[in-house]
Coordinates of C-alpha atoms (C1' of nucleotides) in Angstrom, one line a residue:
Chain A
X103 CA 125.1 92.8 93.1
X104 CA 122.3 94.5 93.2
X105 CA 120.2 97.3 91.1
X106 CA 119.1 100.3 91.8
X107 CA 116.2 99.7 94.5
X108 CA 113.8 102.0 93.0
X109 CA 113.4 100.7 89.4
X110 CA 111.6 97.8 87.9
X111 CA 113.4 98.2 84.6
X112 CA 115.5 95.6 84.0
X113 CA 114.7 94.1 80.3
X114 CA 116.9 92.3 78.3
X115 CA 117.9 94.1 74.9
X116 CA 115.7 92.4 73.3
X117 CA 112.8 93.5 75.1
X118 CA 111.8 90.3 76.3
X119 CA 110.7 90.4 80.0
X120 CA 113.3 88.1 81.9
X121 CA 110.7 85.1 82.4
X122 CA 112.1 83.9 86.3
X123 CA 111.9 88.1 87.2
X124 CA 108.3 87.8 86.6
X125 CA 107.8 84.4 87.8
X126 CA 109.2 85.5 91.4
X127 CA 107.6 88.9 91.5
X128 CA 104.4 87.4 90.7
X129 CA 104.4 84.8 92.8
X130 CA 105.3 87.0 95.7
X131 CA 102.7 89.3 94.7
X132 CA 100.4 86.3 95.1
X133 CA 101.6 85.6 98.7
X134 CA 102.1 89.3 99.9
X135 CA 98.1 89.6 98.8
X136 CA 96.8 86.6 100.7
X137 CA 98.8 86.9 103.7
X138 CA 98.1 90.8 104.0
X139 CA 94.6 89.9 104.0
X140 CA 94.6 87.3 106.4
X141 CA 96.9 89.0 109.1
X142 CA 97.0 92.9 108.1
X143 CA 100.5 95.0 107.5
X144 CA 102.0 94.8 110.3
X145 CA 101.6 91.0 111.3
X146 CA 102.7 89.9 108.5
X147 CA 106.6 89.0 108.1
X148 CA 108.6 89.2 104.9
X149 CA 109.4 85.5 106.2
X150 CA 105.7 83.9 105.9
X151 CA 105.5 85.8 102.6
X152 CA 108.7 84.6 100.8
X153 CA 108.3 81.2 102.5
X154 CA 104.5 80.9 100.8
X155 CA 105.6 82.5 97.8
X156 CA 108.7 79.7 97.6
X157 CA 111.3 82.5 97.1
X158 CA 114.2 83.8 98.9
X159 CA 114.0 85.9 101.7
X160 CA 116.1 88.3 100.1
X161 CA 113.9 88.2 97.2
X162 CA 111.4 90.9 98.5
X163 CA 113.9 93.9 99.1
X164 CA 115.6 93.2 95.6
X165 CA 112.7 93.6 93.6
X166 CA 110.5 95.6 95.6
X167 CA 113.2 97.5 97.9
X168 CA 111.1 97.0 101.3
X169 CA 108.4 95.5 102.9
X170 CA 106.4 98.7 102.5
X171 CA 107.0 99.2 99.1
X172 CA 105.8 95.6 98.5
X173 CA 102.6 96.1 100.2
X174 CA 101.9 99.1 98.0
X175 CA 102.6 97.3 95.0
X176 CA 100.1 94.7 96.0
X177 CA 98.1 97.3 95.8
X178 CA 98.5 99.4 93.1
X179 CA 98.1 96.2 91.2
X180 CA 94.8 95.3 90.9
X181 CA 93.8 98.8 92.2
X182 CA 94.8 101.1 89.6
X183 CA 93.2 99.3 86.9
X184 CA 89.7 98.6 88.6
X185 CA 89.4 103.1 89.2
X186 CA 90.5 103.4 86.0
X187 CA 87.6 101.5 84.9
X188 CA 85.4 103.0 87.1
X189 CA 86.2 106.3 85.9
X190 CA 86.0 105.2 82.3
X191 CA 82.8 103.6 82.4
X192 CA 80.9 106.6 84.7
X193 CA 82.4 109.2 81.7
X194 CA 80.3 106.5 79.7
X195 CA 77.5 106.8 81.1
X196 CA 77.5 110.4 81.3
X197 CA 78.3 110.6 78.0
X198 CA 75.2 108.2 77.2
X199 CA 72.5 110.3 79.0
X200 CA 73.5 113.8 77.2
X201 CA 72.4 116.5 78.9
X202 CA 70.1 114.4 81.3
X203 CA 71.8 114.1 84.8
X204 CA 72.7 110.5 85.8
X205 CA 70.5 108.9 88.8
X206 CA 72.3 107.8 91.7
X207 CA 71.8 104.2 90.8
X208 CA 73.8 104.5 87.9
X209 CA 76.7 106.2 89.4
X210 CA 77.1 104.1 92.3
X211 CA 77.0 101.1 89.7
X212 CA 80.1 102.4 87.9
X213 CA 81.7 102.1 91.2
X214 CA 80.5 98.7 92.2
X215 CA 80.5 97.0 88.5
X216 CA 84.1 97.4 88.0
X217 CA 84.7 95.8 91.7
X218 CA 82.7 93.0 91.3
X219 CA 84.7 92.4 88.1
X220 CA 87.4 92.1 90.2
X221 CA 85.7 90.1 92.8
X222 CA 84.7 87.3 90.3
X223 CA 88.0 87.3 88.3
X224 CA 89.1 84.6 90.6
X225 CA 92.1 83.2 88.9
X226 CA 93.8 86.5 90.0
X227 CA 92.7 86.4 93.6
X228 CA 90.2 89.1 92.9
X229 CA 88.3 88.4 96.3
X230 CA 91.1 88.1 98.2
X231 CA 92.3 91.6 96.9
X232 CA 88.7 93.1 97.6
X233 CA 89.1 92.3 101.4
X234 CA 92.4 93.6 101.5
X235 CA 91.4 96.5 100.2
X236 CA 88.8 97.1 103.0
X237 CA 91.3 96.2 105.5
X238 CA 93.7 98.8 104.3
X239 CA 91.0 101.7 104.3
X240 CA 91.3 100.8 108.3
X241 CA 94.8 100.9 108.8
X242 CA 96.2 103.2 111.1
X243 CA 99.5 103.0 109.2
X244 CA 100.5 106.8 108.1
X245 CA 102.4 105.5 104.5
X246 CA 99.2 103.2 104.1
X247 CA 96.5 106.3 104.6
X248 CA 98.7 108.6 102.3
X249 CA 99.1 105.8 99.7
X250 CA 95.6 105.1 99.7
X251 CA 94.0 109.1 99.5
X252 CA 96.7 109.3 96.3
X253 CA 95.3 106.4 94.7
X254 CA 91.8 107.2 95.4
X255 CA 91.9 111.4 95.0
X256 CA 91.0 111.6 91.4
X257 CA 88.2 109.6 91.0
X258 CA 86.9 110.1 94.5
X259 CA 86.8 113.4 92.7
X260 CA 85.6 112.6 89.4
X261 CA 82.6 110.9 91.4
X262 CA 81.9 113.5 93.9
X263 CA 80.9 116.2 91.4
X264 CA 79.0 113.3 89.3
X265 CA 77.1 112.8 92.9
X266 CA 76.5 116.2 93.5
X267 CA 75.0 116.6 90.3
X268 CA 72.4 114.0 91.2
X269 CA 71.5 115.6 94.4
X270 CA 71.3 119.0 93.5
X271 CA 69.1 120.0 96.6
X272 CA 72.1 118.5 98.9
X273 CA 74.2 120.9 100.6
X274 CA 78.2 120.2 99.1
X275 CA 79.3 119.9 103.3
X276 CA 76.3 117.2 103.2
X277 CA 77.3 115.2 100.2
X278 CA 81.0 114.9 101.3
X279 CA 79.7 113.2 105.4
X280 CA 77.8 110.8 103.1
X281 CA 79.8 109.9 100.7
X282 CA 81.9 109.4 103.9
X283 CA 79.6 107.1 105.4
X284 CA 79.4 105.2 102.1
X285 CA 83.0 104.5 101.4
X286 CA 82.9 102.9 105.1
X287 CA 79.6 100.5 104.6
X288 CA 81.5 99.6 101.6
X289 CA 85.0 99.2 103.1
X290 CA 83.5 97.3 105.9
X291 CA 81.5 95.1 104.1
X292 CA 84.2 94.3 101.7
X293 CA 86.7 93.4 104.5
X294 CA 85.3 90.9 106.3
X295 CA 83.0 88.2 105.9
X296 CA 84.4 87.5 109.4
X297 CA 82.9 90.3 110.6
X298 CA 79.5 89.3 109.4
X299 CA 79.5 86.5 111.8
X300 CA 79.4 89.6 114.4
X301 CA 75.7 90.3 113.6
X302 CA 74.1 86.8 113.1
X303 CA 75.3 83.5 111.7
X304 CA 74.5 83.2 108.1
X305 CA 73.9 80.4 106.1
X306 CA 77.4 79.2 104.8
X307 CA 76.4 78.9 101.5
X308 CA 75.3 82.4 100.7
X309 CA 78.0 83.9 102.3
X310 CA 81.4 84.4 99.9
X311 CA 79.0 85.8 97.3
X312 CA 80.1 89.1 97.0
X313 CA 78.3 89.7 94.1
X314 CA 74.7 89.1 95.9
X315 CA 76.3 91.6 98.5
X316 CA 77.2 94.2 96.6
X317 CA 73.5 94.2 95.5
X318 CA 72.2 94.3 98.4
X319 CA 74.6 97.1 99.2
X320 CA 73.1 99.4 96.6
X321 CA 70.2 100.3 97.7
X322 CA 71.0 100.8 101.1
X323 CA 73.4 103.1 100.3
X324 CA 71.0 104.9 97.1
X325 CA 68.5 105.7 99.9
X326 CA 71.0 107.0 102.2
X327 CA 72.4 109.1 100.0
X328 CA 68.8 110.1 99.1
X329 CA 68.0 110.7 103.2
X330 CA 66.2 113.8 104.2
X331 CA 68.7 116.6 105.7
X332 CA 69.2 116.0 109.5
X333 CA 68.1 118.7 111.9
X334 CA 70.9 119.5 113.5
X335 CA 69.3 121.8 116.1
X336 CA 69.4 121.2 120.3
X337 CA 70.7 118.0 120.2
X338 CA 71.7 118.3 124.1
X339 CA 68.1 118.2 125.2
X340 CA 67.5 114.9 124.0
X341 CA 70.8 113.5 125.2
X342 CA 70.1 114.7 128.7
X343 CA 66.4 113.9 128.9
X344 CA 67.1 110.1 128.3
X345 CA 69.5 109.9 130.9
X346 CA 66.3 110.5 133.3
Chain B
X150 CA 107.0 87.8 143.3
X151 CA 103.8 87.7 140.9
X152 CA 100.4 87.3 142.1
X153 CA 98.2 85.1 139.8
X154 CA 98.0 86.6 136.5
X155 CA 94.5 86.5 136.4
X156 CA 92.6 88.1 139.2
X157 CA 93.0 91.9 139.5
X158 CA 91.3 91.7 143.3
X159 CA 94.1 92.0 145.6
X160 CA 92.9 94.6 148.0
X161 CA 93.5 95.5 151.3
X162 CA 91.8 93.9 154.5
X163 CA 90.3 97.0 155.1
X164 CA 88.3 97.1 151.4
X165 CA 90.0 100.3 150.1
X166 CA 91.7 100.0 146.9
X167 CA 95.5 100.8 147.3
X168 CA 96.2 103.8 145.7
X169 CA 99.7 103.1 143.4
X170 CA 98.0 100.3 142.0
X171 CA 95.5 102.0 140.9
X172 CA 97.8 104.7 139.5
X173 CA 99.4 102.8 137.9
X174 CA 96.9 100.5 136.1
X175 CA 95.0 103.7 135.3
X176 CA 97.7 105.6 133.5
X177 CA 98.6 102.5 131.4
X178 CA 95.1 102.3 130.3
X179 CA 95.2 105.9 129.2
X180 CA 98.4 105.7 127.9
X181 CA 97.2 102.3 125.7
X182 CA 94.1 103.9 124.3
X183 CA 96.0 106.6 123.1
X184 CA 98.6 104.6 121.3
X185 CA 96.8 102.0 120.6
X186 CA 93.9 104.6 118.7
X187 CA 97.0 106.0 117.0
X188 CA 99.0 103.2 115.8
X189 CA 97.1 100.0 116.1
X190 CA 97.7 97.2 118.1
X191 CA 100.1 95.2 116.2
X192 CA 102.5 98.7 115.6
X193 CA 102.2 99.7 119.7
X194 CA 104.7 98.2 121.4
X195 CA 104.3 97.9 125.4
X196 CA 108.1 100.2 125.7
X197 CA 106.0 103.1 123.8
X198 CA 102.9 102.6 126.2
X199 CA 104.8 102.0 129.5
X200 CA 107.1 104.7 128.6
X201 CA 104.3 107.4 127.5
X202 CA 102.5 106.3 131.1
X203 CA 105.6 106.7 133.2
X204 CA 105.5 103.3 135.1
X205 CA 107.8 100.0 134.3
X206 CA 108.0 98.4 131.2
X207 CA 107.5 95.1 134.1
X208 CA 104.1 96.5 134.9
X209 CA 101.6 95.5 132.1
X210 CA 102.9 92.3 132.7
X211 CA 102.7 92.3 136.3
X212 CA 98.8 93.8 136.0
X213 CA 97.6 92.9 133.0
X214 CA 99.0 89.6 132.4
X215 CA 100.2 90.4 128.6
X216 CA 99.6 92.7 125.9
X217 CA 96.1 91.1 124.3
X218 CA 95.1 90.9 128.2
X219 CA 95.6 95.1 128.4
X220 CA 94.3 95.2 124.9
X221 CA 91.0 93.6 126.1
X222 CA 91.1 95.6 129.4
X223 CA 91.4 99.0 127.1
X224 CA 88.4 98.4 125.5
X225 CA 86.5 96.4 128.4
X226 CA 86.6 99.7 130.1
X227 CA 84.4 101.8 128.4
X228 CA 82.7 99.0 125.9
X229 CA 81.4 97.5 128.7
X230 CA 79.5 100.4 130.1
X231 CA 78.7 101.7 127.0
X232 CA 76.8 98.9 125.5
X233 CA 75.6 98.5 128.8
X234 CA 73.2 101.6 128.6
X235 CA 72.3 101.4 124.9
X236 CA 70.3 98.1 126.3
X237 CA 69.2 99.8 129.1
X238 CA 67.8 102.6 127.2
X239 CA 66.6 100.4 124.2
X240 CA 64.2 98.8 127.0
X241 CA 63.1 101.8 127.8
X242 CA 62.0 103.4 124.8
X243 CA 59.7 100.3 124.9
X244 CA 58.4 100.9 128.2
X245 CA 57.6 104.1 127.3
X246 CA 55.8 103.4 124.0
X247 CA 54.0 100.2 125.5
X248 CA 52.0 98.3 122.9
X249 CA 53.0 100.8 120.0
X250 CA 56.5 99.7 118.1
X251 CA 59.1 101.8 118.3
X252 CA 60.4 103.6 115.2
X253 CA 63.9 103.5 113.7
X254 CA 64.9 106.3 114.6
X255 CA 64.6 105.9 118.2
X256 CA 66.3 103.0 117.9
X257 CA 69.2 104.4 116.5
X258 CA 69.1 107.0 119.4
X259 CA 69.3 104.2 121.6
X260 CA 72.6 103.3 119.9
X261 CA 73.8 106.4 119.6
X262 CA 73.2 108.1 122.5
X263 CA 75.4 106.4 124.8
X264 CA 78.2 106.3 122.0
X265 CA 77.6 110.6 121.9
X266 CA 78.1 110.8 125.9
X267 CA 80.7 109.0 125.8
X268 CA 82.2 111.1 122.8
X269 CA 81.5 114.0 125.1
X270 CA 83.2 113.0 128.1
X271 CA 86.5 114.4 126.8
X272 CA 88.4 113.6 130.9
X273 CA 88.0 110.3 130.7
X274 CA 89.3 109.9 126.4
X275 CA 86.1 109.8 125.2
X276 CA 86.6 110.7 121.5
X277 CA 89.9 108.8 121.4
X278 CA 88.1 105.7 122.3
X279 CA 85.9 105.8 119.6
X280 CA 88.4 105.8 117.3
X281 CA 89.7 103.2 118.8
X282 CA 86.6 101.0 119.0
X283 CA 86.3 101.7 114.8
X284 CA 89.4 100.4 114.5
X285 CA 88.9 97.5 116.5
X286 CA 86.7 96.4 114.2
X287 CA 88.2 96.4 111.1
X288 CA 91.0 94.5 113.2
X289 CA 91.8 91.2 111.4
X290 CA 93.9 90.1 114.9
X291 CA 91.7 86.6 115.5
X292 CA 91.9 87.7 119.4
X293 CA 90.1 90.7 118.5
X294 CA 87.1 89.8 116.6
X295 CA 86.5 87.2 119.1
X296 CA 86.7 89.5 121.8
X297 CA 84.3 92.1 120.1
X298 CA 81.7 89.8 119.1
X299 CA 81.7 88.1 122.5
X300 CA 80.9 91.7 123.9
X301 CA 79.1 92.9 121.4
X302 CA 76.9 89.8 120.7
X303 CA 74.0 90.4 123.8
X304 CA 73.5 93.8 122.7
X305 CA 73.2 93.2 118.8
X306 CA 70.4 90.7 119.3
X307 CA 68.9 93.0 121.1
X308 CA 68.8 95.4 119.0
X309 CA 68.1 93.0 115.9
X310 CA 65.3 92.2 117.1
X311 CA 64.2 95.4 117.7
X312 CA 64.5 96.8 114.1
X313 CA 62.7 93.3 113.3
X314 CA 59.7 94.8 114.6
X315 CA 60.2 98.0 113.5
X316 CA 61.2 96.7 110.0
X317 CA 57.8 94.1 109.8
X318 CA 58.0 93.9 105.8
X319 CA 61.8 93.2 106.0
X320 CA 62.9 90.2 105.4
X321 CA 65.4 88.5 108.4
X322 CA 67.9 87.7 106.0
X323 CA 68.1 91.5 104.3
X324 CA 67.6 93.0 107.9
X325 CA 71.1 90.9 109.0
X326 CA 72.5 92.2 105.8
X327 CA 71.8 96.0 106.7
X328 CA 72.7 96.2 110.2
X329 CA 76.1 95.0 108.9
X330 CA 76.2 97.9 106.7
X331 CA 75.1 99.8 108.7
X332 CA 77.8 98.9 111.9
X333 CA 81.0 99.4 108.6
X334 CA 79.6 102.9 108.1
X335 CA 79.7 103.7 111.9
X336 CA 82.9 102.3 113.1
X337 CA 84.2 103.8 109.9
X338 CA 82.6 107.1 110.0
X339 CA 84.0 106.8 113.9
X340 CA 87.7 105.7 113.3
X341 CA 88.9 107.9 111.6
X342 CA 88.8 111.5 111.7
X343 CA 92.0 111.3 109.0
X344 CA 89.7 109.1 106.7
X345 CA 87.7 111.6 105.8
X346 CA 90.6 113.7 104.1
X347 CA 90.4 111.0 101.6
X348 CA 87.4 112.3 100.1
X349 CA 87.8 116.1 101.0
X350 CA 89.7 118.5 102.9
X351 CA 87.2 119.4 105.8
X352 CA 86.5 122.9 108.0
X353 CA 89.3 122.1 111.0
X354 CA 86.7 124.2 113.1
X355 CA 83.8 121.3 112.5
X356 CA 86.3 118.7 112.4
X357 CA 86.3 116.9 115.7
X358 CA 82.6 117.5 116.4
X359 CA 81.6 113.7 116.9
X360 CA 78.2 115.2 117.8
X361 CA 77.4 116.8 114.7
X362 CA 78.8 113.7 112.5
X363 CA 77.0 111.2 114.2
X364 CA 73.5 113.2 114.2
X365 CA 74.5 113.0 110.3
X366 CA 74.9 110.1 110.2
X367 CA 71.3 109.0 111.6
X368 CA 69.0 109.7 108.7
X369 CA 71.7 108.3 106.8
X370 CA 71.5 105.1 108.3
X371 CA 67.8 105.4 108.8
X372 CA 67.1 105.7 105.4
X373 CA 69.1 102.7 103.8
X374 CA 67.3 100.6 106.8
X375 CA 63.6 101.6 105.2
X376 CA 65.4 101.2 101.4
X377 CA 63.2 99.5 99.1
X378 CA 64.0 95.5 98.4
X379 CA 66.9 94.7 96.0
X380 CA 66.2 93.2 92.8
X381 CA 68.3 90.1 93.4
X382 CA 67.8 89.1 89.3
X383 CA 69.9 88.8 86.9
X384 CA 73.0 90.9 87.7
X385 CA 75.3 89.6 85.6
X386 CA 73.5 91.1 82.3
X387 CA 73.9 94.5 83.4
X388 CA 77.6 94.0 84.3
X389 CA 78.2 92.7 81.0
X390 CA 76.2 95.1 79.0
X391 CA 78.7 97.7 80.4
X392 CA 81.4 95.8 79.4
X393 CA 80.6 96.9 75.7
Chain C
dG86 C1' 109.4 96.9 164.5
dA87 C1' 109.4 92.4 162.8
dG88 C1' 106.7 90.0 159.4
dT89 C1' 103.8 89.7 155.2
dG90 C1' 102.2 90.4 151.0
dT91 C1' 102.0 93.7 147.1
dT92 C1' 104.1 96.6 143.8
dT93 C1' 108.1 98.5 141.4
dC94 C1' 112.4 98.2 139.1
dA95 C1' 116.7 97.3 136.2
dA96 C1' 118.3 93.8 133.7
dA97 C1' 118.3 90.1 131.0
dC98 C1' 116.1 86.2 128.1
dG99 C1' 114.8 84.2 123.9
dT100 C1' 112.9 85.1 119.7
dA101 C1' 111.5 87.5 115.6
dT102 C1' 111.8 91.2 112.6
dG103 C1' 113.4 94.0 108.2
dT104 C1' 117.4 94.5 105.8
dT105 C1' 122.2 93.8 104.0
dT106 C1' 126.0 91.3 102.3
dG107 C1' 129.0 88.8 99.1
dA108 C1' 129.5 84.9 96.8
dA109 C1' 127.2 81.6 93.6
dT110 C1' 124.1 80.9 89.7
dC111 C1' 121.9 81.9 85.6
dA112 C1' 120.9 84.0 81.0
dT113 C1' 122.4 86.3 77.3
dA114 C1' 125.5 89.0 73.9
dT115 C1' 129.7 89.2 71.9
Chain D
dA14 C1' 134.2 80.4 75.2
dT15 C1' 134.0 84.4 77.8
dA16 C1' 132.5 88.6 79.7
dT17 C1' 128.5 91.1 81.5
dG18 C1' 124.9 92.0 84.1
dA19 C1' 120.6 90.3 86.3
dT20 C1' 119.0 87.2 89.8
dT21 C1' 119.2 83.9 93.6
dC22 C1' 120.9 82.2 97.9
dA23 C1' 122.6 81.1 102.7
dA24 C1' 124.1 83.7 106.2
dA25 C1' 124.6 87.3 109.1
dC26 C1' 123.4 92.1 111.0
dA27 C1' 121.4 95.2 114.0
dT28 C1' 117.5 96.0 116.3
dA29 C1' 113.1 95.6 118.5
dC30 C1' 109.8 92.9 120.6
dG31 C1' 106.9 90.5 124.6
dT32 C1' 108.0 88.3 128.6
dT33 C1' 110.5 86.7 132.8
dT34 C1' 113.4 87.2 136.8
dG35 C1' 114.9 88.2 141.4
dA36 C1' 115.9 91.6 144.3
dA37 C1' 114.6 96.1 146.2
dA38 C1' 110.9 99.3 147.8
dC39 C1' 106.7 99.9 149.8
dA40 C1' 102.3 99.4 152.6
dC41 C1' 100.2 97.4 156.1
dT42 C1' 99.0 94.3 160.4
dC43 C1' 100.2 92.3 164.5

DNA sequence: GAGTGTTTCAAACGTATGTTTGAATCATAT
DNA sequence: ATATGATTCAAACATACGTTTGAAACACTC
């Protein structure tokens, strides 16, 4: 027979997890995050998953209820804990400057510390996970999009106002396009080391260090974020004089 | 009876194109963009296209050859032309500014410009296309990458080299690095107008205006090409520090 | 207007998908 | 031991997919 779909909580009196539960939802955990990475949502068959995973096929909608549901939890995962941190540790260093307002270095580091956390806590496929991640910010999917702006809402909040803090001269419409245009350097870079071999071949050894990339990402993103307003004036006249 | 899958030149003795054929092939290009922008190209299946294009589910077959073949030929289309004329208006800017090297910004223009007409040719799915195009790229399908950085490959080395010279004191290495970034925050910033809710519920009157976002996005991009050098030492102390 | 090659069409093919089922297995508490 | 509930398993379910087929419809030349 089976449980009610929705819930998780199945102890034993005791309160002892039920050791094989974990050991299956774990392990298909595991699979469900590499294969989702490799192939995306939608290309990716509960079969390939469960066969990776050594479990049952039927294994998936018992303890996750469907395939969706499973791809979420592969998310919320590793996720929720790394914007928690991020949160926690930009509400730390607020706290440490008093009244002084944070740079922008400093804030964008509580975003990218707590990822490349992640990124190097390899035993739990923290790489992997960060590639996913990007992946997922470009999926069309409507229950992925909705999932995602859920999970990200509050501290995509919490770090908007810290931003706009920073760059008190920048207009709030302003602040949002760029923080826009950061989230997708960072998304894209995240996802795909394929990608990378769009631009220019790169030397084999460097590349899977995310850590390197991430620092590289910083100030790229600091001095965008820092840009000089654009003048948004008669933009038509210079489209159509180049096409002369 | 099928012709050979391949060759879309089966014309008339007389040279003129016959005009069902071109109907037809026409209206399941539109008809693919659109879905495919929407849902992806995994989640599109050829019944929704066929059926949203009025024309045989038989006939993407019978034209195209299969559904990666109509995939390609969706973005062939307008990729082709587009990148097309960023070269051709790369060169020249440098004609015009002879021995003096060209700045970023009008190297960006260069990229841009031909992206912003085609955003603005709203009869033939401009904007729709662009999203498209984003999405494309964050694509894990193996067919897909290969396919975009075979057509995207002349036109970035082009281009590369271009911000080489306007970038002298950049090193080749960081230069790779940034035009990566800096392609994630455009075919983000381009995929997805929905995206952007993720960070803040925007004006639906501005919303929509590619022009405006990518003119944005410029000194954006502009500034994190001309951002000062990473300091590529000693990471890991700070990340710990934080820990604490 | 017969002949030729192209394009459309309804139908089917084979395969793969996510999900469900009901019996079997396992762990534990009484 | 036995009863109870959680978990696994092989099998099947219903449906959707991309692709193929062979005949009908069409356009055109001679």
């Amino acid at each position: 027979m089976r449980p009610a779909i929705n819930r998780t909580e199945a102890k034993n009196p005791d309160g002892a997890e039920p050791r094989d539960q974990r050991d299956t939802k774990e392990r298909i955990l595991d699979a469900g995050e590499a294969l989702f990475m490799e192939h995306g949502f939608e290309a990716t068959s509960l079969r390939q998953i469960t066969a990776a995973a050594g479990v049952n096929l039927a294994a998936v909608n018992y303890h996750f209820g469907s395939k969706e549901e499973l791809f979420q939890a592969v998310l919320t995962r590793r996720l929720d804990p790394m914007n928690g941190e991020r949160v926690r540790l930009l509400e730390q260093y607020e706290r440490d400057m008093g009244e002084r307002t944070l740079s922008c270095e400093r804030i964008l580091n509580a975003m990218f510390i707590p990822a490349l956390r992640l990124a190097r806590d390899n035993q739990r496929g923290g790489k992997n996970f960060l590639r996913l991640l990007g992946r997922a910010y470009a999926d069309p999917a409507p229950f992925i999009r909705h999932f995602l702006s859920e999970q990200y809402a509050p501290m995509i909040g919490r770090f908007k106002t810290a931003f706009s803090r920073a760059l008190p001269h920048l207009p709030k419409k302003e602040l949002v396009w760029r923080l826009h245009f950061l989230m997708g350097a960072m998304s894209y870079t995240l996802a795909g080391t394929d990608a990378l071999k769009l631009i220019a071949e790169l030397n084999p050894s460097e590349s899977g260090n995310d850590e390197l990339l991430l620092q590289r990402l910083a100030p790229f993103l600091v001095a965008g974020l820092q840009a000089p307003l654009p003048d948004l004036a008669e933009p038509k006249a210079e489209i159509e004089r180049a096409r002369a």
